[in-house]
Amino acid sequence: MNNSSYETVIGLEVHAQLLTETKIFCSCKPEYGADPNTRICPVCMGLPGALPVLNRESVTMAIMMGLALRCDIAAVSEFSRKNYFYPDCPKNYQISMYDKPLCKNGFVEIETDNGPRNIRIERIHLEDDAGKMSHETGKDSLVDFNRCGVPLIEIVSRPDIRTGLEAVKYLVRVQQILRYLGICDGNLEEGSMRCDVNISLRPAGSTELGTKTEIKNLNSFKAIEKGVEFEVERQRRVLEEGGSIEQVTNLWDADSGRLVMMRSKEEANDYRYFPEPDLLPLEVDGEWIDGVRDMIPELPLEKERRFREEYMLSNYDSGVLCAEKGIADYFEIVAESTGLAKKSANWVMREIMRALKNLGCAIETFPVEPEKLAGLIALVEDGIISGSAGQDVFAEMIKSGADPKEVVKKLGLEQISDSSELENMVDSIIAAHPEEGERYREGKKKLLGFFVGQVMRESRGKANPELARNILIKKLGS
Amino acid sequence: MLSDDEIKHIEKLARIRLDNDAREKFKGQLSDIIEFVRTLQKVDTTGFESEARKRSFKPFLREGRAGGELERDKVLEQAPDTKNGFFKVPPVIDKD
Amino acid sequence: MELNNKSISELKKLYGQNSVKPSEVVQSCLDAISNKDNEIGAFLEVMPEDALRRARELEKESSEERALFGIPIAVKDNICTIDRHTTCASKILKGYKPPYNATVVERLLDAGAIIIGKTNMDEFAMGSSTENSAYQITRNPWNMEFAPGGSSGGSAAAVAAYMVPVALGSDTGGSIRQPASLCGVVGLKGTYGRVSRYGLVAFASSLDQIGPITRTVEDSAIVMNVISGRDTFDATTIPDKPGDLTVGLGRGVERLKIAVPGDLERWDIDEELKGILKDTVAKLKEAGANIEPVKFPDMEASIACYYVIANAEASSNLARYDGVKYAFRAEAESIGEMYERTRGEGFGDEVKRRILLGTYVLSAGYYDAYYNKAQQVRAMICSEFETIFSTYDLVMLPTVPGPSFRLGERIDNPIEMYLSDIFTTSANIAGIPALSVPAGFTRKGLPLGIQLMAGYTQEAKLLQGAEMLEKIYNFNKG
Ligand SMILES: [Zn+2]
């Protein structure tokens, strides 16, 4: 059998921590990296007698994601209890929407080699996060409950993804949208965005799903791509050898680049879901949904489309600029105030992105404001300073955050674009080189370069070369 | 009557270990209770199949106002075992 | 003056005349406790220093504004009291001191009440005799060989023995009304959601309600006024205040329509109790009430429904007692062993039975047959009650089929014990208010009780009818 005889079927479950002011069912303020067990209260600790009360903001954020992914928002949804024992779960049940999720039936558009494709979204639901464990092999485990009760949305895709690369493209899109909405910082390494992958293979052309396996603990895009490839290859080998796939859950071990089996189907939990009696069903009316709709900014896909049309940018440029909302917004201010879209795009994509990387900072805290960058671009475009002087000015602006004009003045980089000053200079140079002037007029036009060089030397490089050239042509005559 | 395997399975789900004597006693008692609650199945509930929970008022939601965290020492002093500000538990051997 | 014998309304009068001080009242109750409680065993913990300190603090202010100024109160041990033991009479919570007060406790304190101790109960409120306490037996003050009922047996015994004028109980399937009936006191369970459950250690979240146990109907109304009303920490509390519940007192029963279940003969009801019921009907008619037999919701179905729902919820609510975060832990080599041994050794037999039953009815393959079916039966019972209360103001029936039973008599027969809840569970299933009023004594001197139920949120009517019964029985044994 060859590779094309199997089709890969992938579904993704993304957990995203919402950036709410408080946890989902209590008033604790979540803080990543806080001292262990300092962000807890009777409710999120599940102390005897404590009760959950749903935080409105977490519902609003979940609805935002639902609308952004074109989901239907349920008028009535319901939390259930998912019962399982684990030390990081203080109540030993998770409060999660089960058979009545908040959002259903949406999609995410991704670019593939065969053009754009919609990955369908089955559901988005709310739930509470668990705490964190640290294990030492063979030794006691330690538990920190700070993360307990941080609101999560779980975004469940349909099995529409075919390759590891598509999975990554889908996740990048989801991450982008979460960040555009400002509801999750989408950090895979820190776990504010987590991803579980379900994979199965089936004979090409078949519509039935094969037995699937699950991979957890994928905490980078690279791990996701590799983990998927690894598992697809493994399943293919098993099937080609005439074996059958066992329903297992695997953990990705980034250090060894391997999958480690976590549990088999026989050990699969019986979660004994039932409706959470401490919370009444959640009702969301049209007014609430409309209010949320008004809060949704232009999303990356629409923005990319608009950048192509409005600024005549390429697919590539608009994709790069729109990857981050902050960058896209920055670019727009620059482009609007210079009126030079492509030039602005180049500056943002090269100088700004390089500087951000070097500084390790986000666009929001970048010292050069977009209006100032626009000023700098204008100085170069108007010939006030040369292109290379522009680079020096930019470097200085990053250091001081100063206005480009001030920097130019301070460094004395201003080009001489004043024609009367240049005319005087040209006059004296022509007067000093009568022979060369004579030969030029006799037809040795190449000597114009010599005169331009003289002007540049005289002006210590600050003369606007274009302007100097024109004055020389005029003054030397023909 | 519940079988030994059935009651062991429930014990496992509930994380309660019974000794053999208790299991024997409970098996009989639980079987009686299950027999008793099975009478429910004879009740005609036509018309109430998809009934949601009784609700006669609009539920309210918490508005995001942060605060109310407990002092860590106060929480940890109730714990059976702690270490460096963490709750300490025996090793989580795989599959638990 | 034996202050411990006074009712709340009598004490209020005395405080109003400035003829007693809170510390005298507290001391009198403490004396009564030290005289009687060695034998009765109503209290798990008495807090003399706390109570006297608070009494003296209260003496610095005026008594006028606060509804329970200087009133000593006992609290069932499943209601959280900050920094004071709250064990639910279970070994698994031995030594546990919550870091917060239940909402009811806060409200009592705000109203000027003085908490004097924590009362014994069936472990986690599971039982009908208080014999399931891990710590001690409580005896019926009317006959020390007999059970006080349960699960709020300690609270009912404390009030019946004149150790306190009022105690809080909790009622999941009759746990306030049944011991009130067996001890000859007034026990009120309000509409589900009337009193906040925040800080009540959960047994069955959709059924539990805290309520007062008092010696008079008026006292019941006074305490209910204080503890009821919406709590932002309990999403299941009813939004509106019931209004002053004492307003209906003294109005009599003229033109009230009272229903009596038509098929009471089916049940094995004590002959003397039957006589009392018949006599009561006659007297109520004399007083102008309109009394008719009705078809009552199927009581057997109701109790089966109750055992499925209550234990399913309990199996999840009690999952948090695992040895990780507080109180009891059994030593073990692995986390799994720790769970199984902590829970195996920490819970008593009745609790284990109910957790196992609840786990069973929620487990894969049984959910629909048991839990789901029980929810349908529940919906049906609710609807049947709605029909009844669309015509009638009250339903009257026995609280328990007979008087108390000997300690030890039923402990090994779970089903017989369960059947003592036959007349009480349907009010919890439907979420409607119900109360037990002392109706006299058997020839052997054991109290009997009559129960009233009212429609959803109709506590005022319930208390109005109860006060009339109180007058009829002229219960006045000092
Ligand atoms: Zn909290």
PDB file of N, CA and C in Angstrom, chain C residues 36-90:
ATOM      1  N   LYS C  36     -28.114  19.286  81.397  1.00  0.00           N
ATOM      2  CA  LYS C  36     -28.870  18.254  80.680  1.00  0.00           C
ATOM      3  C   LYS C  36     -28.101  17.540  79.580  1.00  0.00           C
ATOM      4  N   ASP C  37     -27.110  18.232  79.012  1.00  0.00           N
ATOM      5  CA  ASP C  37     -26.607  17.676  77.749  1.00  0.00           C
ATOM      6  C   ASP C  37     -25.696  16.473  77.913  1.00  0.00           C
ATOM      7  N   ASN C  38     -25.170  16.261  79.102  1.00  0.00           N
ATOM      8  CA  ASN C  38     -24.409  15.025  79.305  1.00  0.00           C
ATOM      9  C   ASN C  38     -25.262  13.825  78.952  1.00  0.00           C
ATOM     10  N   GLU C  39     -26.521  13.913  79.333  1.00  0.00           N
ATOM     11  CA  GLU C  39     -27.422  12.803  79.097  1.00  0.00           C
ATOM     12  C   GLU C  39     -27.989  12.826  77.669  1.00  0.00           C
ATOM     13  N   ILE C  40     -28.382  14.008  77.227  1.00  0.00           N
ATOM     14  CA  ILE C  40     -29.065  14.097  75.924  1.00  0.00           C
ATOM     15  C   ILE C  40     -28.077  14.013  74.756  1.00  0.00           C
ATOM     16  N   GLY C  41     -26.974  14.714  74.859  1.00  0.00           N
ATOM     17  CA  GLY C  41     -25.976  14.646  73.771  1.00  0.00           C
ATOM     18  C   GLY C  41     -26.366  15.436  72.541  1.00  0.00           C
ATOM     19  N   ALA C  42     -27.042  16.577  72.725  1.00  0.00           N
ATOM     20  CA  ALA C  42     -27.466  17.366  71.573  1.00  0.00           C
ATOM     21  C   ALA C  42     -26.305  18.126  70.941  1.00  0.00           C
ATOM     22  N   PHE C  43     -25.336  18.531  71.773  1.00  0.00           N
ATOM     23  CA  PHE C  43     -24.264  19.390  71.255  1.00  0.00           C
ATOM     24  C   PHE C  43     -22.983  18.613  70.966  1.00  0.00           C
ATOM     25  N   LEU C  44     -22.376  18.907  69.822  1.00  0.00           N
ATOM     26  CA  LEU C  44     -21.033  18.406  69.544  1.00  0.00           C
ATOM     27  C   LEU C  44     -20.002  19.348  70.148  1.00  0.00           C
ATOM     28  N   GLU C  45     -20.353  20.625  70.175  1.00  0.00           N
ATOM     29  CA  GLU C  45     -19.433  21.601  70.743  1.00  0.00           C
ATOM     30  C   GLU C  45     -20.247  22.759  71.308  1.00  0.00           C
ATOM     31  N   VAL C  46     -19.903  23.172  72.538  1.00  0.00           N
ATOM     32  CA  VAL C  46     -20.532  24.349  73.137  1.00  0.00           C
ATOM     33  C   VAL C  46     -19.448  25.415  73.200  1.00  0.00           C
ATOM     34  N   MET C  47     -19.821  26.667  72.943  1.00  0.00           N
ATOM     35  CA  MET C  47     -18.820  27.731  72.929  1.00  0.00           C
ATOM     36  C   MET C  47     -19.135  28.776  73.986  1.00  0.00           C
ATOM     37  N   PRO C  48     -18.940  28.422  75.266  1.00  0.00           N
ATOM     38  CA  PRO C  48     -19.337  29.349  76.335  1.00  0.00           C
ATOM     39  C   PRO C  48     -18.583  30.682  76.299  1.00  0.00           C
ATOM     40  N   GLU C  49     -17.274  30.624  76.083  1.00  0.00           N
ATOM     41  CA  GLU C  49     -16.513  31.894  76.112  1.00  0.00           C
ATOM     42  C   GLU C  49     -16.959  32.810  74.981  1.00  0.00           C
ATOM     43  N   ASP C  50     -17.015  32.245  73.754  1.00  0.00           N
ATOM     44  CA  ASP C  50     -17.457  33.033  72.594  1.00  0.00           C
ATOM     45  C   ASP C  50     -18.806  33.679  72.868  1.00  0.00           C
ATOM     46  N   ALA C  51     -19.720  32.857  73.387  1.00  0.00           N
ATOM     47  CA  ALA C  51     -21.100  33.315  73.553  1.00  0.00           C
ATOM     48  C   ALA C  51     -21.182  34.410  74.611  1.00  0.00           C
ATOM     49  N   LEU C  52     -20.469  34.223  75.726  1.00  0.00           N
ATOM     50  CA  LEU C  52     -20.527  35.229  76.796  1.00  0.00           C
ATOM     51  C   LEU C  52     -19.830  36.514  76.373  1.00  0.00           C
ATOM     52  N   ARG C  53     -18.723  36.370  75.644  1.00  0.00           N
ATOM     53  CA  ARG C  53     -18.014  37.563  75.180  1.00  0.00           C
ATOM     54  C   ARG C  53     -18.932  38.393  74.272  1.00  0.00           C
ATOM     55  N   ARG C  54     -19.571  37.693  73.366  1.00  0.00           N
ATOM     56  CA  ARG C  54     -20.461  38.398  72.437  1.00  0.00           C
ATOM     57  C   ARG C  54     -21.658  39.001  73.180  1.00  0.00           C
ATOM     58  N   ALA C  55     -22.176  38.280  74.163  1.00  0.00           N
ATOM     59  CA  ALA C  55     -23.309  38.794  74.934  1.00  0.00           C
ATOM     60  C   ALA C  55     -22.916  40.107  75.604  1.00  0.00           C
ATOM     61  N   ARG C  56     -21.725  40.146  76.182  1.00  0.00           N
ATOM     62  CA  ARG C  56     -21.295  41.369  76.858  1.00  0.00           C
ATOM     63  C   ARG C  56     -21.074  42.508  75.864  1.00  0.00           C
ATOM     64  N   GLU C  57     -20.581  42.156  74.666  1.00  0.00           N
ATOM     65  CA  GLU C  57     -20.436  43.191  73.626  1.00  0.00           C
ATOM     66  C   GLU C  57     -21.790  43.773  73.257  1.00  0.00           C
ATOM     67  N   LEU C  58     -22.773  42.884  73.127  1.00  0.00           N
ATOM     68  CA  LEU C  58     -24.116  43.344  72.742  1.00  0.00           C
ATOM     69  C   LEU C  58     -24.706  44.253  73.821  1.00  0.00           C
ATOM     70  N   GLU C  59     -24.309  44.028  75.050  1.00  0.00           N
ATOM     71  CA  GLU C  59     -24.859  44.830  76.146  1.00  0.00           C
ATOM     72  C   GLU C  59     -24.492  46.294  76.020  1.00  0.00           C
ATOM     73  N   LYS C  60     -23.458  46.562  75.221  1.00  0.00           N
ATOM     74  CA  LYS C  60     -23.052  47.964  75.035  1.00  0.00           C
ATOM     75  C   LYS C  60     -23.977  48.706  74.086  1.00  0.00           C
ATOM     76  N   GLU C  61     -24.845  47.982  73.385  1.00  0.00           N
ATOM     77  CA  GLU C  61     -25.716  48.689  72.450  1.00  0.00           C
ATOM     78  C   GLU C  61     -27.190  48.496  72.795  1.00  0.00           C
ATOM     79  N   SER C  62     -28.008  49.228  72.089  1.00  0.00           N
ATOM     80  CA  SER C  62     -29.431  49.131  72.403  1.00  0.00           C
ATOM     81  C   SER C  62     -30.047  47.946  71.677  1.00  0.00           C
ATOM     82  N   SER C  63     -31.119  47.449  72.197  1.00  0.00           N
ATOM     83  CA  SER C  63     -31.704  46.215  71.684  1.00  0.00           C
ATOM     84  C   SER C  63     -32.730  46.474  70.586  1.00  0.00           C
ATOM     85  N   GLU C  64     -33.066  47.736  70.389  1.00  0.00           N
ATOM     86  CA  GLU C  64     -34.239  48.042  69.576  1.00  0.00           C
ATOM     87  C   GLU C  64     -34.191  47.493  68.150  1.00  0.00           C
ATOM     88  N   GLU C  65     -33.109  47.871  67.436  1.00  0.00           N
ATOM     89  CA  GLU C  65     -33.154  47.666  65.982  1.00  0.00           C
ATOM     90  C   GLU C  65     -33.032  46.215  65.553  1.00  0.00           C
ATOM     91  N   ARG C  66     -32.354  45.408  66.366  1.00  0.00           N
ATOM     92  CA  ARG C  66     -31.968  44.111  65.837  1.00  0.00           C
ATOM     93  C   ARG C  66     -32.971  43.015  66.214  1.00  0.00           C
ATOM     94  N   ALA C  67     -33.364  42.275  65.160  1.00  0.00           N
ATOM     95  CA  ALA C  67     -34.477  41.324  65.307  1.00  0.00           C
ATOM     96  C   ALA C  67     -34.185  40.180  66.258  1.00  0.00           C
ATOM     97  N   LEU C  68     -32.913  39.803  66.394  1.00  0.00           N
ATOM     98  CA  LEU C  68     -32.598  38.676  67.269  1.00  0.00           C
ATOM     99  C   LEU C  68     -31.616  39.109  68.357  1.00  0.00           C
ATOM    100  N   PHE C  69     -31.753  40.344  68.789  1.00  0.00           N
ATOM    101  CA  PHE C  69     -30.836  40.879  69.793  1.00  0.00           C
ATOM    102  C   PHE C  69     -30.779  39.964  71.008  1.00  0.00           C
ATOM    103  N   GLY C  70     -29.573  39.477  71.293  1.00  0.00           N
ATOM    104  CA  GLY C  70     -29.356  38.698  72.508  1.00  0.00           C
ATOM    105  C   GLY C  70     -30.006  37.328  72.533  1.00  0.00           C
ATOM    106  N   ILE C  71     -30.395  36.830  71.362  1.00  0.00           N
ATOM    107  CA  ILE C  71     -31.043  35.513  71.320  1.00  0.00           C
ATOM    108  C   ILE C  71     -29.983  34.425  71.113  1.00  0.00           C
ATOM    109  N   PRO C  72     -29.856  33.505  72.053  1.00  0.00           N
ATOM    110  CA  PRO C  72     -28.898  32.403  71.882  1.00  0.00           C
ATOM    111  C   PRO C  72     -29.429  31.423  70.838  1.00  0.00           C
ATOM    112  N   ILE C  73     -28.531  30.935  70.032  1.00  0.00           N
ATOM    113  CA  ILE C  73     -28.961  30.002  68.982  1.00  0.00           C
ATOM    114  C   ILE C  73     -27.935  28.895  68.820  1.00  0.00           C
ATOM    115  N   ALA C  74     -28.426  27.692  68.592  1.00  0.00           N
ATOM    116  CA  ALA C  74     -27.539  26.565  68.306  1.00  0.00           C
ATOM    117  C   ALA C  74     -27.571  26.316  66.809  1.00  0.00           C
ATOM    118  N   VAL C  75     -26.456  25.873  66.276  1.00  0.00           N
ATOM    119  CA  VAL C  75     -26.335  25.714  64.827  1.00  0.00           C
ATOM    120  C   VAL C  75     -25.921  24.287  64.523  1.00  0.00           C
ATOM    121  N   LYS C  76     -26.626  23.684  63.596  1.00  0.00           N
ATOM    122  CA  LYS C  76     -26.302  22.314  63.191  1.00  0.00           C
ATOM    123  C   LYS C  76     -24.867  22.263  62.670  1.00  0.00           C
ATOM    124  N   ASP C  77     -24.204  21.169  62.905  1.00  0.00           N
ATOM    125  CA  ASP C  77     -22.770  21.117  62.636  1.00  0.00           C
ATOM    126  C   ASP C  77     -22.406  20.987  61.154  1.00  0.00           C
ATOM    127  N   ASN C  78     -23.404  21.097  60.268  1.00  0.00           N
ATOM    128  CA  ASN C  78     -23.069  21.145  58.837  1.00  0.00           C
ATOM    129  C   ASN C  78     -23.161  22.569  58.309  1.00  0.00           C
ATOM    130  N   ILE C  79     -23.235  23.550  59.222  1.00  0.00           N
ATOM    131  CA  ILE C  79     -23.296  24.956  58.820  1.00  0.00           C
ATOM    132  C   ILE C  79     -21.995  25.622  59.262  1.00  0.00           C
ATOM    133  N   CYS C  80     -21.295  26.241  58.316  1.00  0.00           N
ATOM    134  CA  CYS C  80     -19.938  26.720  58.590  1.00  0.00           C
ATOM    135  C   CYS C  80     -19.904  27.887  59.558  1.00  0.00           C
ATOM    136  N   THR C  81     -19.054  27.754  60.579  1.00  0.00           N
ATOM    137  CA  THR C  81     -18.798  28.825  61.534  1.00  0.00           C
ATOM    138  C   THR C  81     -17.302  29.088  61.497  1.00  0.00           C
ATOM    139  N   ILE C  82     -16.946  30.325  61.238  1.00  0.00           N
ATOM    140  CA  ILE C  82     -15.545  30.654  60.984  1.00  0.00           C
ATOM    141  C   ILE C  82     -14.667  30.302  62.184  1.00  0.00           C
ATOM    142  N   ASP C  83     -13.591  29.615  61.888  1.00  0.00           N
ATOM    143  CA  ASP C  83     -12.601  29.213  62.896  1.00  0.00           C
ATOM    144  C   ASP C  83     -13.166  28.330  64.014  1.00  0.00           C
ATOM    145  N   ARG C  84     -14.367  27.820  63.840  1.00  0.00           N
ATOM    146  CA  ARG C  84     -14.950  26.911  64.830  1.00  0.00           C
ATOM    147  C   ARG C  84     -15.302  25.604  64.132  1.00  0.00           C
ATOM    148  N   HIS C  85     -15.102  24.506  64.870  1.00  0.00           N
ATOM    149  CA  HIS C  85     -15.295  23.197  64.246  1.00  0.00           C
ATOM    150  C   HIS C  85     -16.603  23.087  63.475  1.00  0.00           C
ATOM    151  N   THR C  86     -16.518  22.515  62.313  1.00  0.00           N
ATOM    152  CA  THR C  86     -17.681  22.229  61.472  1.00  0.00           C
ATOM    153  C   THR C  86     -17.386  20.867  60.870  1.00  0.00           C
ATOM    154  N   THR C  87     -17.960  19.823  61.469  1.00  0.00           N
ATOM    155  CA  THR C  87     -17.532  18.461  61.109  1.00  0.00           C
ATOM    156  C   THR C  87     -18.596  17.637  60.410  1.00  0.00           C
ATOM    157  N   CYS C  88     -19.833  18.130  60.364  1.00  0.00           N
ATOM    158  CA  CYS C  88     -20.921  17.318  59.819  1.00  0.00           C
ATOM    159  C   CYS C  88     -21.019  15.979  60.543  1.00  0.00           C
ATOM    160  N   ALA C  89     -20.553  15.935  61.769  1.00  0.00           N
ATOM    161  CA  ALA C  89     -20.549  14.709  62.570  1.00  0.00           C
ATOM    162  C   ALA C  89     -19.862  13.561  61.851  1.00  0.00           C
ATOM    163  N   SER C  90     -18.852  13.922  61.061  1.00  0.00           N
ATOM    164  CA  SER C  90     -18.128  12.895  60.303  1.00  0.00           C
ATOM    165  C   SER C  90     -16.676  12.850  60.741  1.00  0.00           C
TER     166      SER C  90
END
